[in-house]
Coordinates of C-alpha atoms in Angstrom, one line a residue:
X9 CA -2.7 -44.9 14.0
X10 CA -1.1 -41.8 12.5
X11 CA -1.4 -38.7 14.6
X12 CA -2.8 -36.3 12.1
X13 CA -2.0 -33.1 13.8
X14 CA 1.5 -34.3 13.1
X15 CA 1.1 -34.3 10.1
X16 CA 2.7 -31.4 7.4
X17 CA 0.7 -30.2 4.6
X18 CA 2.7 -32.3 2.3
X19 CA 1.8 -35.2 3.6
X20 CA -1.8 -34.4 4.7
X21 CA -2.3 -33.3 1.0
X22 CA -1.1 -36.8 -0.2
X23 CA -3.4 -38.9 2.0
X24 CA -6.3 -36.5 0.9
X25 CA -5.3 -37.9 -3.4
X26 CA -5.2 -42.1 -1.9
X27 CA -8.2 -41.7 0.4
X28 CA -6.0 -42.5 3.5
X29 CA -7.8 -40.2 5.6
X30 CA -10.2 -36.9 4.6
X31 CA -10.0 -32.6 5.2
X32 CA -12.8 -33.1 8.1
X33 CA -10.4 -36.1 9.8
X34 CA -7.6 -33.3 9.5
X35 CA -9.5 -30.5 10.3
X36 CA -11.3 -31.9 13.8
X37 CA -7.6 -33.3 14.7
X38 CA -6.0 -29.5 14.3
X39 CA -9.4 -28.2 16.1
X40 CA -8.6 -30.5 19.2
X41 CA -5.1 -29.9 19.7
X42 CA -5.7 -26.5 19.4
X43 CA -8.4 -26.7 21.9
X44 CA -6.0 -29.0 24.3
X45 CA -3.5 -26.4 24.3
X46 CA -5.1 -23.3 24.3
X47 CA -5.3 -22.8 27.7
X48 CA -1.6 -23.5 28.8
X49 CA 0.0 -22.1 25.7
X50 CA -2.5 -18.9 24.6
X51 CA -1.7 -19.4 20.7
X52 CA -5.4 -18.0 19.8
X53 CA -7.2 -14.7 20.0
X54 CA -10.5 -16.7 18.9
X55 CA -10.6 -20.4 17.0
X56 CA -13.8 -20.8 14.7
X57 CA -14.2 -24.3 14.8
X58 CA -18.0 -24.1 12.9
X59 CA -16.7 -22.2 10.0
X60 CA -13.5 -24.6 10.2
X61 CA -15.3 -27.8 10.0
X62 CA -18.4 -26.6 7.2
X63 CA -14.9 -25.5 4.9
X64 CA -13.8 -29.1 5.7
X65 CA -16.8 -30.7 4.7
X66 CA -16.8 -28.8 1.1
X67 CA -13.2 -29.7 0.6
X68 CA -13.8 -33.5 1.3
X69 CA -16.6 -33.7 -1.0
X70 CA -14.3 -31.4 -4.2
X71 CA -11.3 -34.4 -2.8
X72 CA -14.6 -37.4 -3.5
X73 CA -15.1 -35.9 -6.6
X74 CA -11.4 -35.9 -7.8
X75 CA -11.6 -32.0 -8.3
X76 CA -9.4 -30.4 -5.3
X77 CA -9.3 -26.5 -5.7
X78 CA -5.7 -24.9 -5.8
X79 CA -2.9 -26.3 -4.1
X80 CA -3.7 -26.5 -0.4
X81 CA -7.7 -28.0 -0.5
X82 CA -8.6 -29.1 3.1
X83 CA -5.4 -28.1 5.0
X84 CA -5.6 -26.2 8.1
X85 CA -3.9 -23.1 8.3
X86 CA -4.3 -20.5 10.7
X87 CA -3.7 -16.1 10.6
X88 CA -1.8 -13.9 12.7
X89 CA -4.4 -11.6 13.9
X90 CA -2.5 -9.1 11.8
X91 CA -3.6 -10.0 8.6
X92 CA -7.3 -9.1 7.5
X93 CA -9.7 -12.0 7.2
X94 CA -13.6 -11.3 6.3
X95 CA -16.0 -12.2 8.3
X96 CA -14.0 -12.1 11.5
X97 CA -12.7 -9.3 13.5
X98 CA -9.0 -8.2 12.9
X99 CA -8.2 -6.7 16.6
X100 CA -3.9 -6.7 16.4
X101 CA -3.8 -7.1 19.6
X102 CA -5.1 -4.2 21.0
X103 CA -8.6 -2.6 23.2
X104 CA -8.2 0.2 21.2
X105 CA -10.0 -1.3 17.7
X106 CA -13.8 -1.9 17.7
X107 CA -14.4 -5.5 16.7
X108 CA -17.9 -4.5 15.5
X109 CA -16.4 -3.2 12.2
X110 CA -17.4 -4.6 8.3
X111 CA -14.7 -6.7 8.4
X112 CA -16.0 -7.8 4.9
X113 CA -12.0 -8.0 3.1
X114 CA -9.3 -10.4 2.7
X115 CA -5.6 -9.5 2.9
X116 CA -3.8 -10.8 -0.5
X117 CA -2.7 -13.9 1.3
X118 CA -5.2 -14.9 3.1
X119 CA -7.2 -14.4 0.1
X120 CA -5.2 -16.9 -1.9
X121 CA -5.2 -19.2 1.1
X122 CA -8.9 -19.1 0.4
X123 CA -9.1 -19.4 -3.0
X124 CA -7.0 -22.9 -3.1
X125 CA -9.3 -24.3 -0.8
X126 CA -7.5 -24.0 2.7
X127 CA -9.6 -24.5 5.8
X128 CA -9.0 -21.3 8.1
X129 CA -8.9 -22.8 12.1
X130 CA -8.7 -19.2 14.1
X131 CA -6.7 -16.3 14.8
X132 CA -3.4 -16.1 16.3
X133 CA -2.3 -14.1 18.9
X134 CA 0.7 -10.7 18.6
X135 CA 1.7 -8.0 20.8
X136 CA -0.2 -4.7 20.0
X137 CA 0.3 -4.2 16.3
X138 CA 2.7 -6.2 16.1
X139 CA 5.1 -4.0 17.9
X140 CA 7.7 -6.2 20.2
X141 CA 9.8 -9.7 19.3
X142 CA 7.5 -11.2 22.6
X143 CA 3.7 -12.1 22.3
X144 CA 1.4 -10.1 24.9
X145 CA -0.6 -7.8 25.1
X146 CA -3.3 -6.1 26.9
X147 CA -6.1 -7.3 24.8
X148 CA -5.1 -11.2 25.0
X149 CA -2.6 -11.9 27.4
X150 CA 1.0 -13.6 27.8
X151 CA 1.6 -16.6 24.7
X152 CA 4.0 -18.9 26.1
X153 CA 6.2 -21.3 24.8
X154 CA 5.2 -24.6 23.8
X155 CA 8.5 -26.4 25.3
X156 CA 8.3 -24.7 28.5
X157 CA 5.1 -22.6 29.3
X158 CA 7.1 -20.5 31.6
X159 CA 9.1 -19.1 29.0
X160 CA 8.2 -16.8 26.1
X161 CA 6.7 -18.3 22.9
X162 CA 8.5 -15.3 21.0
X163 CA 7.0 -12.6 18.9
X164 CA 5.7 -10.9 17.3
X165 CA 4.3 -14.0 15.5
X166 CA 4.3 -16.5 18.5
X167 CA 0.5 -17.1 18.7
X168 CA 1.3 -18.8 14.9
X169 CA 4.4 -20.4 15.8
X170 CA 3.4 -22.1 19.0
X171 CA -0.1 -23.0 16.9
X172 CA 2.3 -25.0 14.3
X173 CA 4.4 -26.6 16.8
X174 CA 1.7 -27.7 18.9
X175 CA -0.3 -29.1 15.9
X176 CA -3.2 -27.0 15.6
X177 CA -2.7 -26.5 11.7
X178 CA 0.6 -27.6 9.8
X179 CA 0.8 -24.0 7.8
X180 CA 0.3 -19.8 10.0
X181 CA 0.7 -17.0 8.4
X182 CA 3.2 -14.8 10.4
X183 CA 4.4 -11.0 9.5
X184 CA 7.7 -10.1 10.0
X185 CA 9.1 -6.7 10.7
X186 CA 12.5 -6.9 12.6
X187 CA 12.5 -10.9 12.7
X188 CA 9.1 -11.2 13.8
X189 CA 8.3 -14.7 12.1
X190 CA 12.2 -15.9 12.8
X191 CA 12.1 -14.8 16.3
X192 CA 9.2 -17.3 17.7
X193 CA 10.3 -20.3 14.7
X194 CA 13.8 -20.3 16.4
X195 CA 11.9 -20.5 20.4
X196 CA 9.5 -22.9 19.3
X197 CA 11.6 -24.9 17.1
X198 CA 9.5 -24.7 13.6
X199 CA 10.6 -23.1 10.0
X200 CA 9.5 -19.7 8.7
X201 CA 10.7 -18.0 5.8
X202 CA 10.8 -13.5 6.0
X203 CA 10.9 -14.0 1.7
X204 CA 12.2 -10.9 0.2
X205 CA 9.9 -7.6 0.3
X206 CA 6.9 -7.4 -2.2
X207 CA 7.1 -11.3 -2.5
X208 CA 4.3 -11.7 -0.9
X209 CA 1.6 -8.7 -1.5
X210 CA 0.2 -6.6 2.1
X211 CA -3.0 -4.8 2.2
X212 CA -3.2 -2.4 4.5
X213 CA 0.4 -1.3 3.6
X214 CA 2.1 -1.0 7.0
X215 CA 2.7 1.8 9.1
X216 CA 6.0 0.0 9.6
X217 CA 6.5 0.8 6.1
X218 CA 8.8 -1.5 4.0
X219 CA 10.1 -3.2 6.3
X220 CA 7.7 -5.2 7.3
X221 CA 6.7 -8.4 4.9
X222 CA 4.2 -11.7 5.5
X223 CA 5.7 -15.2 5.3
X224 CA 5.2 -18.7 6.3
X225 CA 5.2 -20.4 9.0
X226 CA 5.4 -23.9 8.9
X227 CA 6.5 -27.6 10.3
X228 CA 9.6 -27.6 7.0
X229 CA 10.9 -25.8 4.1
X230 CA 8.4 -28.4 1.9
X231 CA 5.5 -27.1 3.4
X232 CA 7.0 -23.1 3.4
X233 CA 7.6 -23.7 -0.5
X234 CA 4.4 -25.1 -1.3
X235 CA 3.2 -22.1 0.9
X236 CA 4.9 -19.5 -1.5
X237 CA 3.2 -20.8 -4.5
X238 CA 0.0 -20.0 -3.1
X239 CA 0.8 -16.6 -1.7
X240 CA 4.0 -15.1 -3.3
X241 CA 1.4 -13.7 -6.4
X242 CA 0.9 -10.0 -6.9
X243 CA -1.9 -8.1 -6.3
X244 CA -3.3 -5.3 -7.3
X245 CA -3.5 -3.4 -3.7
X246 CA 0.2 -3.8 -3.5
X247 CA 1.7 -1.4 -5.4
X248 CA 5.1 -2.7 -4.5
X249 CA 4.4 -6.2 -4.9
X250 CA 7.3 -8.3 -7.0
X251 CA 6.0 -9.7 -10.3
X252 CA 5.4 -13.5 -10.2
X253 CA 8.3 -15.5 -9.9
X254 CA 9.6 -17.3 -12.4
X255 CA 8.8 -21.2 -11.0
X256 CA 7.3 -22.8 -8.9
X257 CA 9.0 -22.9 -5.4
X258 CA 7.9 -26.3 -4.3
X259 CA 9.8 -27.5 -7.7
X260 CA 13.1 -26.0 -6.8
X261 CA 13.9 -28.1 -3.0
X262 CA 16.1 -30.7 -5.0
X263 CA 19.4 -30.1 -5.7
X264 CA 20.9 -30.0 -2.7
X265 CA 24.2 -27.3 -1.4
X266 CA 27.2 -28.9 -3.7
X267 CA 29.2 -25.6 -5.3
X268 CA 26.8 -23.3 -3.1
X269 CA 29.3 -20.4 -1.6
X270 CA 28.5 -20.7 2.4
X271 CA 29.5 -17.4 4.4
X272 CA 29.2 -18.5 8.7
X273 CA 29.2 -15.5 10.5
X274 CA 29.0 -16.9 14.3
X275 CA 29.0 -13.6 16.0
X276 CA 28.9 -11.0 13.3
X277 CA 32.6 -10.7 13.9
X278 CA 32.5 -10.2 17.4
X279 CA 29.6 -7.9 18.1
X280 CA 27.2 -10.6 19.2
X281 CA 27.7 -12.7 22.7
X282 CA 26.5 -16.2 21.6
X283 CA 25.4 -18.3 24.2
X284 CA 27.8 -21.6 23.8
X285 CA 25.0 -23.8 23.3
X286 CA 23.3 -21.9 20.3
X287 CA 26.8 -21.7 18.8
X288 CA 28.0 -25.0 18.8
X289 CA 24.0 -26.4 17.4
X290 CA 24.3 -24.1 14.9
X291 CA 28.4 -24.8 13.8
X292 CA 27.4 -28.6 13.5
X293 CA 24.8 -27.6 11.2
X294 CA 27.1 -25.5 9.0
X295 CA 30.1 -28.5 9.3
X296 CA 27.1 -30.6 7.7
X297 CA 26.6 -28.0 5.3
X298 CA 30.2 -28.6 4.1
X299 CA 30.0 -32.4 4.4
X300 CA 27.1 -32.0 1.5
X301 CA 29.1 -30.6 -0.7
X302 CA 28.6 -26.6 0.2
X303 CA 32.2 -24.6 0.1
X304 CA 32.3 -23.1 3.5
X305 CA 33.9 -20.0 4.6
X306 CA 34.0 -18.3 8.1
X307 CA 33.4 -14.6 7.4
X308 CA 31.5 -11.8 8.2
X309 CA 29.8 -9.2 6.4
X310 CA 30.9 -5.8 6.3
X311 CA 27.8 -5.0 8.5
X312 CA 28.0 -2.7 11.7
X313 CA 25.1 -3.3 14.1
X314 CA 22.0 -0.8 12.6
X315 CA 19.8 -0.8 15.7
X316 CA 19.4 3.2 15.8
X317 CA 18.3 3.6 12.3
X318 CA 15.9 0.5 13.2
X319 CA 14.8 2.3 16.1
X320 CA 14.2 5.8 14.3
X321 CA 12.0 3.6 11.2
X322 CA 10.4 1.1 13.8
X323 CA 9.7 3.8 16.5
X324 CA 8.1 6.3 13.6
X325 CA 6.2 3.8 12.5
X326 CA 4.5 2.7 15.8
X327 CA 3.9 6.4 16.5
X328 CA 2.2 6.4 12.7
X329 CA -0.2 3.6 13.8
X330 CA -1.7 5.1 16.9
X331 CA -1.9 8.7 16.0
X332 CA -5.1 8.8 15.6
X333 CA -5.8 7.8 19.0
X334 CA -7.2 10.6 22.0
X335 CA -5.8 10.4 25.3
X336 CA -8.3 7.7 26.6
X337 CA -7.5 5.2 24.1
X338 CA -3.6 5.9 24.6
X339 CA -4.2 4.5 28.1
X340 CA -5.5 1.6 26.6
X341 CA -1.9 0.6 25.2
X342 CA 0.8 -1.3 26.2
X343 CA 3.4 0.8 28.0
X344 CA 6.4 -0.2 26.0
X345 CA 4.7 1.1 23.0
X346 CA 3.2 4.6 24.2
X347 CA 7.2 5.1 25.5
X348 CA 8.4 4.2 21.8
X349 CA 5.3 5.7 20.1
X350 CA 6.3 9.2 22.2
X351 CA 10.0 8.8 21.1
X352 CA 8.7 8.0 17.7
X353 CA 6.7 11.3 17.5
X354 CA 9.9 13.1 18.0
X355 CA 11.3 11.9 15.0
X356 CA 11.7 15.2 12.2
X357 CA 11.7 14.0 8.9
X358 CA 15.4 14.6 8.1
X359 CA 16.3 12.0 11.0
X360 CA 14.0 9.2 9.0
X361 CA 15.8 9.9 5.9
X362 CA 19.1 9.8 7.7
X363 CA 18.1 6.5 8.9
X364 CA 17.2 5.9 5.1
X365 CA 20.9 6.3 4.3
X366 CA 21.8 4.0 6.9
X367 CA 19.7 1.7 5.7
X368 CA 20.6 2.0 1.6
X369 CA 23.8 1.8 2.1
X370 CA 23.5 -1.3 4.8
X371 CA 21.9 -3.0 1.3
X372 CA 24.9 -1.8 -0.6
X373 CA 27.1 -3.3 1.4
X374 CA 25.5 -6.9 1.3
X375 CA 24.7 -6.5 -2.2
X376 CA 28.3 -6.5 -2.4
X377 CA 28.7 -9.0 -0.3
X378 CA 26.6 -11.7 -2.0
X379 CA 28.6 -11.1 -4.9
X380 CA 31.0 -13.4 -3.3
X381 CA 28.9 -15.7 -1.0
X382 CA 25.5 -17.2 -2.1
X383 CA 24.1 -17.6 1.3
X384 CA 24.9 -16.2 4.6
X385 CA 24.5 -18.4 7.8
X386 CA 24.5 -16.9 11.5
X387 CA 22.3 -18.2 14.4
X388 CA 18.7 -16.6 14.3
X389 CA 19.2 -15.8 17.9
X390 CA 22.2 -15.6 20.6
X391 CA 19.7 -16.9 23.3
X392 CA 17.2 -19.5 23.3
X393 CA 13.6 -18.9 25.0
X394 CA 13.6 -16.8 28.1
X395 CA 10.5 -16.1 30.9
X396 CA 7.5 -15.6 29.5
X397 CA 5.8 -12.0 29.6
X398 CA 8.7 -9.6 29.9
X399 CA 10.0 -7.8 26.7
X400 CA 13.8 -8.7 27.6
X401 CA 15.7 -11.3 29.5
X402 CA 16.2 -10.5 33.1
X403 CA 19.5 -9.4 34.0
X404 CA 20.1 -8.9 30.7
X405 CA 20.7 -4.8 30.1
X406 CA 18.7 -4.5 27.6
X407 CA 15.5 -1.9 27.2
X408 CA 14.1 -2.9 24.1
X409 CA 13.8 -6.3 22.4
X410 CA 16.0 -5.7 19.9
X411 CA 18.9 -5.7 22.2
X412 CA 18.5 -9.6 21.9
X413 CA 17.8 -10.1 18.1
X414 CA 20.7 -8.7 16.8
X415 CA 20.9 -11.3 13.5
X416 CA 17.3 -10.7 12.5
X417 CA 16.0 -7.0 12.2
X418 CA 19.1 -6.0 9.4
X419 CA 18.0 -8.3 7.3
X420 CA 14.6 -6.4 7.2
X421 CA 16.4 -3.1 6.2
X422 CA 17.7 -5.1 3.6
X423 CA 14.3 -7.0 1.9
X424 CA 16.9 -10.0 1.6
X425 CA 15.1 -13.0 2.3
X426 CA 16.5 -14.9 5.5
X427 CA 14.7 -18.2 7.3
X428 CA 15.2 -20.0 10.6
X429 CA 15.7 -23.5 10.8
X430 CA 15.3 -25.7 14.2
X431 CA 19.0 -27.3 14.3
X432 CA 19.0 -28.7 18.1
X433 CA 18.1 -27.9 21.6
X434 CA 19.6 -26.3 24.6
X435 CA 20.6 -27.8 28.0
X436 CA 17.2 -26.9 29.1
X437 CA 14.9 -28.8 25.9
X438 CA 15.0 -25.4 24.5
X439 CA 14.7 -25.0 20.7
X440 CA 17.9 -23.3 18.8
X441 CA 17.5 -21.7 15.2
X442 CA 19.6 -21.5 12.5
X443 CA 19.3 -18.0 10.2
X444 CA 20.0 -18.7 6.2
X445 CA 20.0 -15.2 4.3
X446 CA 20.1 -15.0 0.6
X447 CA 20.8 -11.9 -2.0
X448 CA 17.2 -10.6 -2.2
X449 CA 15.1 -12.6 -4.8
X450 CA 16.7 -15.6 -4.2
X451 CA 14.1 -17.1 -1.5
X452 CA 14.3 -20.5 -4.2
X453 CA 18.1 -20.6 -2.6
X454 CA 17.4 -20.4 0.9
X455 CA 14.2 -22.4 0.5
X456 CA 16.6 -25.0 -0.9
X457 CA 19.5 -25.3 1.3
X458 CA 16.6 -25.5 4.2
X459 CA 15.1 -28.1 2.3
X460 CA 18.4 -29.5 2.2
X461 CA 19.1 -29.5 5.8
X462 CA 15.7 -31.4 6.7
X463 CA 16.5 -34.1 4.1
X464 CA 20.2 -34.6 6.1
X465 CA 17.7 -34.6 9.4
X466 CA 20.3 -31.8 10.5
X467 CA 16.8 -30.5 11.0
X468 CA 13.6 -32.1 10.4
X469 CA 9.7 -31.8 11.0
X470 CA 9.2 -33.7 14.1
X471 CA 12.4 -34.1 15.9
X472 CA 11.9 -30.9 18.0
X473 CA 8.2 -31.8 19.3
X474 CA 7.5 -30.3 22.6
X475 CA 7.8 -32.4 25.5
X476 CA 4.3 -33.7 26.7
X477 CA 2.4 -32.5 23.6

């Protein structure tokens, strides 16, 4: 019988046309998994199975009727506790905001999850507003990886990605600041797209400002695409929201990586220690990028490691968030972020803009750069999945996370779009991503060559399951 929590949306939406099997099957199948799992794993700050299962129901009869609404009637999807969703408590992670608020508003994506019929499972778990590439935090504890509960699940999406590897819903939405929905895809071994800023609308703007953006996260580049039909719309609360592109993703997989100008940056010339597994999963992927037609070039971009202008955007932004906060509820918050949220305070405005110029002319320079290369391809991560609940690997000399994501967070100074794709495992069963970055507005072209890469079964939608799942 076919395990339906395996299932992607792609597939679960073409059983719902024959009659194979209904929204409610699908639905109570995600619901059990997630369920199962929740208590090992931690994926959920709340699932609302009763909510789940009376959308299901409504779906199936629209599917009886031969009138499905939108493009995603009766799959399961799930929300990074992020994102506002009405009629249910949007906490981000922290004791510090009163769940008994109105609550009564969608955020532009979820509301077009909603209005193509998707069946909303629960709430996924982040670190306090999203602040950290691990998941915990005081409010919900320690997420943990799905291949190895003793080691971190990433962040600060890894409630979503662990959900979508474990099979409690085939489609998350993740938010992504400094690699926050490629951090956990690449340690839980799934696909999720950061799509180019103002893609894909965000209401509440961010006190993260513009770097931070929303984007799928998903079991394959199919399901992502079909994802950013539905959700890469403008919307009026978005004042920096991109106008509607000009096709439909989902349209735009075929066509493969023949003539495509490949740039492989292993190391970022030198600046990154790769660990030698990552590197060699990730250079067979790129020697099978070549082998499908794709001219391949090792090169680097003229890019020289950004992490203090990061800091001074990321660390003002944090401070932003909580300033309205007294003293008691400061005492309420993670440590790591009261110590950046103090440094961020410091900040005068003249060392933001400085880190402004940093960051323009960081776009310049790969604006340039894309000139000559359509796609850029470095590992999403040097490391794979390390213990669970600390903020950096032991041993490791870093202090903050980014000292370990050095491929993701430029890419969010940029608004290019950039994806991670699961390309093979470590000694240990541990997943290993693979980072495709595109000029920005060209999310079709990394979609693609992802698309490409899953259709090669270089990577591919069940090959990576976690062991005992």
């Amino acid at each position: 019988m076919t395990e339906l929590s395996e299932l992607t949306a792609v597939r679960l939406l073409d059983g719902y046309r024959t009659g194979e099997w209904s929204p409610v099957e699908a639905t109570r199948a995600a619901l059990e998994r997630a369920e199962a799992v929740q208590p090992e794993v931690n994926a959920f700050v709340r699932l609302t199975a009763e909510e789940a299962l009376a959308r299901a129901r409504e779906s199936e009869e629209r599917w009886r009727r031969g009138e499905p609404r939108g493009l995603l009637d009766g799959v399961p999807v799930t929300v990074k506790d992020i994102l506002l969703q009405r009629g249910t408590p949007t906490l981000r992670g922290s004791r510090t905001v009163d769940p008994a608020g109105r609550w009564d508003e969608d955020a532009p994506s979820v509301a077009r999850l909603r209005e193509h019929g998707a069946v909303f499972l629960g709430r996924t778990t982040t670190p306090e507003f999203g602040w950290k590439g691990v998941t915990d935090s005081p409010l919900s504890g320690v997420t943990r990886n799905p291949y190895d509960p003793s080691r971190t699940a990433g962040g600060s999406s890894g409630g979503s990605a662990a959900a979508v590897a474990l099979g409690a819903g085939p489609l998350s939405l993740g938010t992504d600041g400094g690699g926050s929905v490629r951090i956990p895809a690449a340690f839980c071994g799934i696909f999720a797209l950061k799509p180019t800023y103002g893609r894909v609308p965000l209401y509440p703007a961010s006190a993260f400002g513009t770097l931070a953006h929303v984007g799928p996260m998903t079991r394959d580049a199919a399901d992502a695409a079909l994802l950013m039909d539905v959700i890469g719309h403008p919307d009026s609360r978005d004042w920096s929201a991109l106008a509607p592109p000009p096709g439909a993703y989902a349209q735009g997989l075929a066509g493969g990586v023949r003539g495509l100008r490949v740039a492989y940056s292993p190391s970022l010339g030198g600046q990154v220690a790769v660990r030698p597994a990552v590197a060699a999963a990730v250079r067979r992927a790129v020697e099978r990028l070549a082998e499908l037609g794709a001219y391949v070039t090792e090169t680097d971009p003229d890019l020289t490691d950004p992490v203090e202008a990061f800091h001074t955007l990321w660390f003002s932004g944090a401070a932003r968030v909580t300033q309205h906060l007294g003293p008691h509820q400061r005492e309420l918050l993670d440590p790591g972020l009261r110590e950046i949220c103090a440094r961020g305070a410091r900040h005068s405005a003249l060392d933001y803009l400085a880190a402004v110029d940093v960051r323009m002319d960081l776009g310049r320079r790969m604006g340039r750069f894309h000139d000559t290369y359509d796609l850029l391809v470095t590992p999403t991560l040097p490391i794979t999945a390390f213990e669970a609940g600390a903020e950096v690997p032991k041993g490791s000399g870093h202090r903050r996370w980014t000292g370990w994501t050095p491929f993701t967070y430029p890419f969010n100074m940029t608004q290019q779009p950039a994806a991670s794709v699961p390309v093979g495992v470590d000694g240990d069963g541990l997943p290993i991503g693979l980072q495709l970055v595109a000029a920005r507005h060209r999310d079709d072209l990394v979609l693609r060559a992802a698309h490409t890469l899953y259709e090669a079964r270089v990577a591919w939608a069940g090959r990576l399951r976690p062991s005992g799942s």
